mmCIF file of C-alpha atoms in Angstrom:
data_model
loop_
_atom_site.group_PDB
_atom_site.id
_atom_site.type_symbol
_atom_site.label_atom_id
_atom_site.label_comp_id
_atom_site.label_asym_id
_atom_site.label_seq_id
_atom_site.Cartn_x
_atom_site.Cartn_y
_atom_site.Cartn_z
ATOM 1 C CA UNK R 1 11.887 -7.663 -2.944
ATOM 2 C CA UNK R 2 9.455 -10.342 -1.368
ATOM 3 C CA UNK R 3 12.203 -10.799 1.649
ATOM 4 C CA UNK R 4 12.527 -7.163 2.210
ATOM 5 C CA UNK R 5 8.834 -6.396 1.762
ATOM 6 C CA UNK R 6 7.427 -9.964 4.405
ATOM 7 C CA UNK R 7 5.754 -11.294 1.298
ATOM 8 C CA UNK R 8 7.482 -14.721 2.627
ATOM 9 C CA UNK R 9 8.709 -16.275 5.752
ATOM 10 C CA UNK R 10 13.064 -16.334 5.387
ATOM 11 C CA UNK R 11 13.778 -18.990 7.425
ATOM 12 C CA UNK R 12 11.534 -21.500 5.360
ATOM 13 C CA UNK R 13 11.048 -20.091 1.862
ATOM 14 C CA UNK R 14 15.139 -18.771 1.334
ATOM 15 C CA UNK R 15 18.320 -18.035 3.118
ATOM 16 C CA UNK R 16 19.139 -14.333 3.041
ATOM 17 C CA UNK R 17 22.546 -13.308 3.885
ATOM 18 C CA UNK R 18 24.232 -9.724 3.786
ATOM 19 C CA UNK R 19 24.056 -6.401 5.612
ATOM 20 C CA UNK R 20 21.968 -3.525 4.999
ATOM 21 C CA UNK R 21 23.310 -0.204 5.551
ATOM 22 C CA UNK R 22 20.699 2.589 7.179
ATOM 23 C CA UNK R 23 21.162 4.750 9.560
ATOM 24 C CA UNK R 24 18.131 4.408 10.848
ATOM 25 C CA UNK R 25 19.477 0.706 13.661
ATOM 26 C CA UNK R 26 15.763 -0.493 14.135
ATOM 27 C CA UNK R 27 15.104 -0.214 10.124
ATOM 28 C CA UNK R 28 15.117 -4.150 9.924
ATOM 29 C CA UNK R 29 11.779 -4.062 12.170
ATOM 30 C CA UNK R 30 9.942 -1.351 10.022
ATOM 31 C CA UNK R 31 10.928 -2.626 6.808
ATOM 32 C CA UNK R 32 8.064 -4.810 5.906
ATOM 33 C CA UNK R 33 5.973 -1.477 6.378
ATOM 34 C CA UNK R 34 7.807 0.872 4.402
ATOM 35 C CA UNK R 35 9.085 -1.768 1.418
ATOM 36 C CA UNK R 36 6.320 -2.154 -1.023
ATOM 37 C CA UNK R 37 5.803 -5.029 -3.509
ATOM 38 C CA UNK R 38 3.017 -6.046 -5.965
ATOM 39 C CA UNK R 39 3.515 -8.981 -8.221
ATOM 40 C CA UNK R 40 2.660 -8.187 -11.956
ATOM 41 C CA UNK R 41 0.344 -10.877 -12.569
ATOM 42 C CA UNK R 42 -0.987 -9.366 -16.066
ATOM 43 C CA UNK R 43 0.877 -8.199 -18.423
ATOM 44 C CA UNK R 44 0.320 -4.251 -18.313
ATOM 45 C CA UNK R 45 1.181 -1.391 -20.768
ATOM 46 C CA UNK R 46 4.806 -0.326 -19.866
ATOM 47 C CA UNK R 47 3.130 3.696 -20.336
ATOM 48 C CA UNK R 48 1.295 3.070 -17.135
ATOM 49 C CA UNK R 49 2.585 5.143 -13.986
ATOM 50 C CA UNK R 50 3.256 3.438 -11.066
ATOM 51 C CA UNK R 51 0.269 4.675 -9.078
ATOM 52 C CA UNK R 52 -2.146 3.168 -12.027
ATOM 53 C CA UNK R 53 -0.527 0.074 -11.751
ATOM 54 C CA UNK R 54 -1.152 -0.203 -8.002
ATOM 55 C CA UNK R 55 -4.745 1.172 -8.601
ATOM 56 C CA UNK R 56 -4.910 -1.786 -11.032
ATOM 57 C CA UNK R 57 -4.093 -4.383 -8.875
ATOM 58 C CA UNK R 58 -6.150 -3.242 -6.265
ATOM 59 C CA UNK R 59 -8.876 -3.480 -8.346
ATOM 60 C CA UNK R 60 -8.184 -6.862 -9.458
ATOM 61 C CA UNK R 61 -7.276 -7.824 -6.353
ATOM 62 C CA UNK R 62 -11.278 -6.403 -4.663
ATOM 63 C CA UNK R 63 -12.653 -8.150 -7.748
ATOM 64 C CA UNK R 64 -10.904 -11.546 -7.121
ATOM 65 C CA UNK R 65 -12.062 -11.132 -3.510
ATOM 66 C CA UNK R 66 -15.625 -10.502 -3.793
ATOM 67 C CA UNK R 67 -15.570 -13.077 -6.332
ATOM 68 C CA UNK R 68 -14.575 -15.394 -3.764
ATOM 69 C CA UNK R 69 -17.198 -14.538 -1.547
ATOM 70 C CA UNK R 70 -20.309 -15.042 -4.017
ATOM 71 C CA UNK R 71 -18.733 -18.147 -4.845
ATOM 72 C CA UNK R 72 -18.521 -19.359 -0.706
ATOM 73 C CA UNK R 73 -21.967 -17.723 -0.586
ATOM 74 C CA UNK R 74 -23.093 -19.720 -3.617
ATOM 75 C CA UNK R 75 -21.679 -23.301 -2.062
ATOM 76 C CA UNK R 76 -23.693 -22.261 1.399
ATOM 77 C CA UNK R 77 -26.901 -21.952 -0.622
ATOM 78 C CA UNK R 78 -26.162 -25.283 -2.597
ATOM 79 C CA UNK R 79 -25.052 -27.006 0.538
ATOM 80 C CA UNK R 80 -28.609 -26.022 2.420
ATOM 81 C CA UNK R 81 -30.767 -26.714 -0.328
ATOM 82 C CA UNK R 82 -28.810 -30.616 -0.551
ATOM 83 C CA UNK R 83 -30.087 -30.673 2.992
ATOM 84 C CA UNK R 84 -33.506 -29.636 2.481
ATOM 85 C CA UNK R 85 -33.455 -32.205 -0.457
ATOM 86 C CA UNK R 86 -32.087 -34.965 2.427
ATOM 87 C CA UNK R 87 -34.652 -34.176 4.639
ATOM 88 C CA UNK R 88 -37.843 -33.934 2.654
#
């Protein structure tokens, strides 16, 4: 699922060999669009629908982000007050 959805690069990660049958002859090209794949990093309630799950992750995923960002904003703050500290 990670090679059909572009969660890796093939040619370093894995060899993948095979055919795919679609009618569609430029499928290959799209697939990374149309293939979906979230990594279950939690363990989560097998009753949850699909769509809840994905709503989960996203969440997690926004949370993880903007905790990432205080954090960098945190270390700019630390890193200009150590400056202020150098130069008084």
């Amino acid at each position: 699922m990670k090679a059909l959805s572009g969660r890796f690069v093939l040619e370093k990660v894995v060899t993948v060999a095979g055919d795919v049958v679609c009618p569609q002859a430029n499928i290959m090209r799209r697939l990374p669009q149309l293939v979906a794949y979230v990594e279950q990093r939690y363990k989560l309630s097998p009753t949850l629908m699909v769509k809840e799950t994905l709503k989960y992750e996203q969440r997690v995923q926004v949370c993880d982000h903007r905790r990432d960002g205080i954090r960098h904003e945190f270390n700019i703050v630390r890193y200009q007050q150590d400056v202020a500290r150098r130069h008084q």
